[in-house]
Amino acid sequence: TRRTLGTQSDGDGNLINPAANDVDDPSWLAKARLTFGDNDEHSLTASYTSTESTEYDVPYDSFGTTTFGNVDREVNSETFMLRYGYNPLGNDLIDLTAQLSYANEEILQTAVVPGNPLLDADHQYETTTLTLKNRARFDTGALGHSLVTGVELINRKRLNASSAPGGEDDRWAVFAVDEIQIGEAWTVTPALRYESSTIQGSTAPTDGRYSNDALMGGLSLRYAFGNGWSVFGSAAYTEVLPPIDDLDNIARVTQSEKSRTYEIGAAYERRDAFRAGDTLSFKINAYDTKLWDVTSFVSTTIVGGIPVFTDLDEINTQGIEIEASYALENGLYMDANLNIADGSETTAAQIEQDWRNLAANSARLTLGKRFGETYDLSWEAVAADDITVNGVRSSGYVTHNLRATIAPQSGVWAGTEFRIGVENLFDKQYQPHLSTRAATGRNVKLTLAKTF
């Protein structure tokens, strides 16, 4: 694939980022697979992926560091992968894979607001991963199991940069996930993971060495009523072990960042719901997440004119997600989703305030029609509500998009897909919440894909 993009302007015609160059992001993948042995029970797969991507006005904290603002980021990555598989016919206890991968990632970034050397720091990571995994299918009485067990070894190196000290992170983990089917209705899936990490810095003051480990897990439940309705719920506990950057802070390097998440919801799926040939699906999910021993975000207090940074005590977020789709046999279809969220953060001084990265409530509606498998035409509306976070207000907006897809099924163009889309059809001027720049005005995207 190849993605090209000129300098963008907002709905008023002003250049959003005048200093930006035109984007030219090529990406490609080469992959080969060989099967051999009796009934092709052995397989070898090799692949190479090269990707270039350019992002403007994105949070620096996507790396798990403190929130200092947004950056313009270029990422160049290449990944080599070799995988061996063994799945003997007639033996449900063995479905083995062994995968070795190497990834080299270079990250070039510039602060949206100039003058911050931390945000201007470039990064380079080299990650080698070996994963051994087996899926065993078996029954214990009335219970049907699909048990995945495995072990993972990870070595990650970060090269030195002036504002991003280098080092090495060696990790190993063992894990197990058992999908248990009880009759036709119940599905119970417990999961467990133990992970150990040793980090070694290469540049003072983060040139120390420290080891941490964590036991994580979760449980999900689903009950299907047999009439299209189902209910589900889950609970999960996770830990994020300290990174190299925390080696100069004894309080951070000795503790992991912890979280727990609860989810509960219901879903409905049915054919011939209102008329012959139609399909209807609906899903609602409510979640509640708590993050504590927080090290990836800080609060700032001015003492004597000097900013003092302290870790947050906890972050709480709650929300509801709703998805619905309906399609007729004649090709007409509708997709809709709604996201409602709320959240708070608590400082070390036990001061509670709005969660700084709280997303605005949003909705999306798509209406379209498919003409066989060759043509697909659709209109989409995207809306975000007004939101006020810690006294700062962001206005809501509604934008409209059009898309047309042509996928010839025969002839010289068979296997080719042409897609043209017009985003922000009415050239609306707006600035999304959590962005520091205005959004792109009306723009046209052309996509060409070929399956060989």
XYZ file of C-alpha atoms in Angstrom:
452
model
C 0.000 0.000 0.000
C 1.002 3.610 -0.440
C -0.577 6.577 1.333
C -0.013 10.091 0.054
C -1.353 13.273 1.611
C -0.789 16.932 0.858
C -0.679 19.744 3.406
C -4.153 19.877 4.929
C -6.350 22.896 5.589
C -9.265 23.341 7.980
C -12.865 24.243 7.185
C -11.955 27.943 6.927
C -9.199 27.242 4.410
C -6.284 27.842 6.804
C -3.305 25.471 6.718
C -3.489 23.236 9.782
C 0.243 22.607 10.010
C 2.148 24.909 7.618
C 5.515 23.393 8.582
C 4.427 19.882 7.613
C 5.664 18.272 4.437
C 3.507 16.210 2.105
C 2.932 12.719 3.498
C 4.202 9.743 1.502
C 3.816 6.534 3.536
C 4.600 3.319 1.630
C 3.993 -0.033 3.326
C 4.427 -3.544 2.019
C 4.239 -7.158 3.108
C 5.869 -10.295 1.713
C 4.664 -13.629 3.082
C 5.200 -17.294 2.190
C 3.855 -20.523 3.681
C 4.965 -24.130 3.202
C 3.118 -27.220 4.423
C 4.599 -30.717 4.550
C 4.341 -34.083 6.269
C 1.397 -36.463 6.520
C -1.854 -34.572 5.904
C 0.197 -31.334 5.823
C 0.407 -31.421 9.605
C 3.609 -29.340 9.594
C 3.813 -25.763 8.358
C 6.454 -23.048 7.995
C 5.483 -19.397 7.537
C 7.855 -16.504 6.910
C 6.995 -12.844 6.467
C 8.593 -9.426 6.180
C 6.684 -6.201 6.781
C 7.852 -2.644 6.189
C 5.640 0.233 7.302
C 5.953 4.010 7.308
C 3.309 6.120 9.029
C 2.916 9.827 9.722
C 0.635 11.185 12.457
C -0.024 14.811 13.298
C -1.198 16.214 16.625
C -1.253 12.952 18.592
C -0.595 12.498 22.346
C 3.024 11.934 23.321
C 1.788 9.741 26.176
C 0.903 6.899 23.795
C 4.296 5.601 24.968
C 3.028 5.348 28.538
C 4.890 8.414 29.795
C 3.550 11.513 31.486
C 1.209 13.790 29.615
C 3.193 16.773 28.359
C 1.276 17.511 25.190
C 0.894 16.470 21.572
C 3.498 15.725 18.929
C 3.844 15.223 15.194
C 5.241 11.726 14.755
C 6.826 9.693 11.975
C 7.227 5.960 12.549
C 9.338 3.674 10.358
C 9.202 -0.007 11.234
C 10.205 -3.338 9.768
C 9.330 -6.770 11.119
C 10.699 -10.229 10.289
C 8.676 -13.258 11.404
C 9.228 -17.026 11.202
C 6.534 -19.408 12.488
C 6.414 -23.200 12.738
C 3.114 -25.009 13.200
C 2.323 -28.618 14.078
C -1.309 -29.791 14.055
C -1.524 -33.588 13.681
C -4.756 -34.985 12.278
C -6.807 -36.859 14.852
C -5.001 -35.431 17.898
C -7.054 -32.660 19.487
C -4.494 -32.174 22.257
C -1.823 -30.745 19.962
C -2.053 -27.577 17.887
C 1.425 -26.162 18.422
C 2.992 -22.958 17.117
C 6.493 -21.587 17.669
C 7.036 -18.029 16.455
C 10.199 -15.926 16.357
C 9.976 -12.258 15.384
C 12.305 -9.271 15.199
C 11.038 -5.693 14.929
C 13.048 -2.512 14.393
C 11.101 0.701 14.998
C 12.361 4.265 14.553
C 10.231 7.112 15.890
C 10.853 10.732 14.903
C 8.725 13.303 16.688
C 8.372 17.052 17.048
C 6.411 18.894 19.727
C 3.297 20.691 18.459
C 4.178 23.522 20.866
C 7.937 24.161 20.367
C 10.485 24.264 23.151
C 10.066 20.906 24.916
C 13.177 18.688 24.500
C 11.357 15.669 25.938
C 8.667 15.752 23.269
C 11.276 16.369 20.562
C 13.179 13.211 21.540
C 13.510 10.527 18.882
C 13.368 6.836 19.760
C 14.588 3.582 18.277
C 13.466 0.193 19.559
C 14.642 -3.302 18.643
C 12.348 -6.068 19.895
C 12.956 -9.812 19.619
C 10.108 -12.106 20.680
C 9.887 -15.893 20.914
C 6.444 -17.375 21.613
C 5.609 -21.054 22.113
C 1.882 -21.778 22.240
C -0.365 -24.849 22.138
C -4.136 -25.255 21.905
C -5.628 -28.441 23.368
C -9.270 -29.410 22.863
C -10.741 -31.939 25.285
C -13.777 -32.733 27.435
C -14.085 -33.219 31.182
C -17.537 -34.614 31.774
C -20.089 -32.094 30.495
C -17.432 -29.417 29.986
C -15.765 -28.815 26.639
C -12.362 -27.133 26.835
C -10.268 -25.180 24.353
C -7.136 -24.575 26.421
C -4.334 -22.337 25.160
C -1.075 -22.450 27.123
C 2.214 -20.849 26.278
C 5.451 -19.168 27.187
C 6.855 -15.916 25.812
C 10.386 -14.471 25.843
C 10.865 -10.785 24.948
C 14.038 -8.722 24.618
C 13.559 -5.021 23.917
C 16.396 -2.569 23.397
C 16.065 1.199 23.249
C 18.960 3.112 21.772
C 20.241 6.248 23.480
C 18.845 9.694 22.697
C 19.467 12.998 24.484
C 16.004 13.054 26.105
C 15.210 9.343 25.902
C 17.923 7.325 27.684
C 18.564 3.869 26.303
C 18.570 0.494 27.934
C 17.343 -3.061 27.742
C 14.180 -4.779 28.957
C 14.202 -8.589 29.262
C 10.867 -10.242 29.954
C 9.437 -13.721 30.136
C 5.869 -14.804 30.693
C 3.726 -17.899 30.968
C 0.009 -17.796 30.232
C -3.114 -19.936 30.010
C -6.575 -19.220 28.594
C -9.301 -21.870 28.847
C -12.538 -21.397 26.897
C -15.000 -23.719 28.625
C -18.286 -24.601 26.936
C -21.013 -25.835 29.297
C -23.908 -27.210 27.285
C -25.348 -24.951 24.591
C -25.733 -21.855 26.753
C -22.754 -21.156 29.007
C -19.255 -20.121 27.959
C -16.777 -19.503 30.779
C -13.266 -18.257 29.978
C -10.677 -17.860 32.756
C -7.257 -16.428 31.848
C -4.013 -16.179 33.791
C -0.610 -14.622 32.992
C 2.590 -14.385 35.017
C 5.212 -11.934 33.749
C 8.724 -11.113 34.943
C 10.818 -8.153 33.794
C 14.420 -7.050 34.301
C 15.315 -3.557 33.098
C 18.853 -2.246 32.688
C 19.563 1.376 31.797
C 22.626 2.479 29.858
C 22.784 6.208 30.646
C 22.982 8.002 34.007
C 20.848 8.619 35.994
C 18.781 5.763 34.547
C 21.710 3.316 34.370
C 20.556 1.082 37.212
C 19.064 -2.387 37.149
C 15.803 -3.610 38.631
C 13.512 -6.634 38.409
C 9.739 -6.835 38.814
C 7.086 -9.471 38.302
C 3.307 -9.612 38.247
C 0.450 -12.097 38.227
C -2.533 -11.012 36.133
C -5.781 -12.617 35.155
C -9.411 -12.335 34.239
C -12.703 -14.150 33.874
C -15.411 -13.742 31.249
C -18.896 -15.270 31.241
C -21.481 -15.540 28.472
C -24.972 -17.033 28.528
C -26.898 -17.582 25.286
C -30.677 -17.950 25.612
C -31.093 -19.723 22.280
C -33.463 -17.096 20.844
C -30.823 -14.625 19.652
C -30.323 -12.957 23.025
C -27.202 -13.346 25.139
C -25.755 -11.689 28.232
C -22.098 -11.408 29.147
C -19.764 -10.037 31.762
C -16.085 -9.968 32.592
C -13.579 -8.949 35.234
C -9.876 -8.399 34.601
C -6.824 -7.394 36.613
C -3.654 -6.192 34.863
C -0.316 -4.662 35.782
C 2.127 -2.571 33.739
C 5.691 -3.192 34.911
C 8.013 -0.147 35.227
C 9.873 0.999 32.083
C 13.510 2.081 31.738
C 12.571 5.736 32.392
C 11.666 4.903 36.003
C 15.139 3.669 36.996
C 16.015 7.092 38.451
C 12.942 7.107 40.721
C 12.962 4.515 43.506
C 9.275 5.073 44.253
C 8.278 4.278 40.677
C 10.709 1.498 39.837
C 9.573 -0.595 42.803
C 5.874 -0.610 41.920
C 3.820 -1.516 38.892
C 0.809 0.390 37.584
C -2.331 -1.625 38.321
C -5.837 -1.686 36.892
C -9.067 -3.610 37.159
C -11.953 -3.572 34.712
C -15.536 -4.813 35.022
C -17.840 -5.188 32.021
C -21.446 -6.296 31.690
C -23.726 -6.279 28.690
C -26.257 -7.914 26.427
C -26.434 -8.734 22.731
C -29.081 -9.759 20.216
C -28.607 -11.296 16.789
C -31.280 -12.625 14.452
C -32.088 -13.303 10.821
C -35.589 -12.711 9.454
C -36.232 -10.331 12.351
C -38.881 -8.156 10.652
C -39.057 -9.589 7.157
C -37.600 -12.486 5.197
C -33.886 -12.179 4.481
C -33.080 -9.318 6.860
C -30.443 -9.405 9.635
C -30.516 -7.505 12.919
C -27.827 -7.227 15.586
C -27.578 -5.150 18.742
C -25.039 -4.916 21.557
C -24.798 -2.814 24.711
C -21.788 -2.891 27.012
C -21.178 -1.030 30.279
C -17.699 -0.824 31.775
C -15.987 0.462 34.901
C -12.193 0.773 35.100
C -9.930 1.774 37.968
C -6.214 2.532 37.567
C -4.073 2.954 40.691
C -0.407 3.231 41.684
C -0.380 5.518 38.653
C 3.025 6.308 37.146
C 2.080 7.156 33.549
C 0.339 10.445 34.464
C 1.255 13.188 36.925
C -0.370 16.197 38.553
C 1.399 19.557 38.542
C 1.582 21.925 41.507
C 3.323 25.306 41.382
C 5.522 25.818 44.472
C 7.406 29.116 44.633
C 6.951 29.578 40.903
C 8.452 26.150 40.177
C 6.291 23.280 38.845
C 6.377 20.176 41.049
C 5.226 16.889 39.512
C 3.584 14.162 41.604
C 2.047 10.894 40.481
C -1.716 10.571 40.408
C -3.257 8.362 43.071
C -5.929 6.804 40.841
C -7.969 7.200 37.662
C -11.583 6.020 37.358
C -13.509 5.766 34.098
C -17.006 4.491 33.346
C -19.008 4.311 30.183
C -21.608 2.697 27.962
C -21.075 1.503 24.385
C -24.020 0.706 22.107
C -23.796 -0.850 18.642
C -26.628 -1.733 16.255
C -26.869 -2.847 12.649
C -29.708 -3.780 10.326
C -29.570 -5.025 6.745
C -32.227 -5.942 4.190
C -31.966 -8.618 1.544
C -32.121 -5.933 -1.186
C -28.787 -4.459 0.001
C -29.972 -1.556 2.161
C -28.153 -1.405 5.503
C -27.698 0.740 8.595
C -24.953 0.801 11.232
C -25.024 2.914 14.384
C -22.955 3.249 17.532
C -23.008 5.452 20.598
C -20.293 6.017 23.210
C -20.974 7.717 26.546
C -18.079 8.135 28.986
C -17.258 9.752 32.313
C -14.110 9.760 34.405
C -12.144 11.321 37.228
C -8.565 11.452 38.450
C -7.412 11.768 42.054
C -4.128 13.427 42.959
C -1.730 12.270 45.665
C -3.260 15.009 47.852
C -6.665 13.303 47.380
C -8.045 16.114 45.210
C -10.555 14.712 42.722
C -11.012 16.348 39.325
C -12.098 15.457 35.806
C -10.010 12.846 33.999
C -7.854 14.930 31.649
C -8.142 12.478 28.726
C -11.901 11.999 29.010
C -13.389 11.562 25.550
C -16.459 13.485 24.456
C -19.696 11.527 24.083
C -19.976 10.538 20.443
C -22.293 8.878 17.938
C -21.945 7.535 14.417
C -24.662 6.615 11.903
C -24.133 4.994 8.505
C -26.810 4.417 5.853
C -25.909 2.579 2.689
C -26.858 0.212 -0.079
C -24.989 -2.693 -1.642
C -25.666 -3.640 -5.238
C -24.678 -7.283 -5.286
C -21.003 -7.661 -4.409
C -19.842 -5.053 -6.909
C -21.084 -1.681 -5.616
C -21.451 -0.186 -2.139
C -22.658 3.397 -1.583
C -22.956 4.932 1.889
C -23.489 8.160 3.828
C -22.098 8.604 7.330
C -22.700 11.173 10.061
C -20.206 11.540 12.921
C -21.186 13.594 15.974
C -19.435 14.586 19.194
C -21.103 16.317 22.138
C -19.919 19.443 23.945
C -17.625 18.600 26.844
C -16.105 20.553 29.729
C -13.035 19.081 31.431
C -11.677 20.887 34.483
C -13.277 24.146 33.368
C -12.060 23.981 29.763
C -14.880 23.616 27.241
C -14.695 21.926 23.843
C -17.575 22.452 21.425
C -19.326 19.545 19.801
C -19.678 19.023 16.067
C -21.379 16.980 13.358
C -19.619 16.018 10.130
C -20.830 14.086 7.098
C -18.936 11.621 4.908
C -19.717 9.893 1.605
C -18.154 6.661 0.336
C -18.422 4.611 -2.846
C -16.787 1.224 -3.377
C -16.512 -0.660 -6.660
C -15.248 -4.259 -6.574
C -15.485 -5.933 -10.022
C -16.234 -9.652 -9.753
C -15.073 -10.681 -13.227
C -12.890 -9.567 -16.080
C -9.475 -7.952 -15.966
C -10.356 -5.957 -12.821
C -11.568 -8.967 -10.807
C -10.023 -8.924 -7.338
C -9.527 -5.151 -7.476
C -11.327 -2.721 -5.181
C -11.718 0.985 -5.920
C -12.892 3.192 -3.075
C -13.500 6.930 -3.133
C -14.580 8.881 -0.087
C -15.385 12.481 0.720
C -14.828 13.351 4.378
C -16.213 16.464 6.084
C -18.513 16.934 3.108
C -19.726 20.412 4.121
C -16.212 21.706 4.935
C -17.073 22.290 8.595
C -14.623 24.223 10.763
C -14.122 22.480 14.131
C -11.464 21.320 16.567
C -11.922 17.863 18.104
C -11.646 17.507 21.855
C -8.082 16.596 22.999
C -6.624 18.007 19.754
C -4.480 21.131 19.684
C -5.181 21.922 16.020
C -8.323 22.329 13.941
C -9.600 19.298 12.055
C -9.172 18.827 8.330
C -11.755 20.472 6.089
C -13.387 18.754 3.117
C -11.026 16.141 1.723
C -11.198 13.383 -0.857
C -9.600 9.964 -0.391
C -8.992 7.452 -3.168
C -8.057 3.883 -2.261
C -7.020 1.130 -4.658
C -6.576 -2.458 -3.440
C -5.715 -5.612 -5.372
C -5.983 -9.204 -4.183
C -3.689 -11.663 -5.956
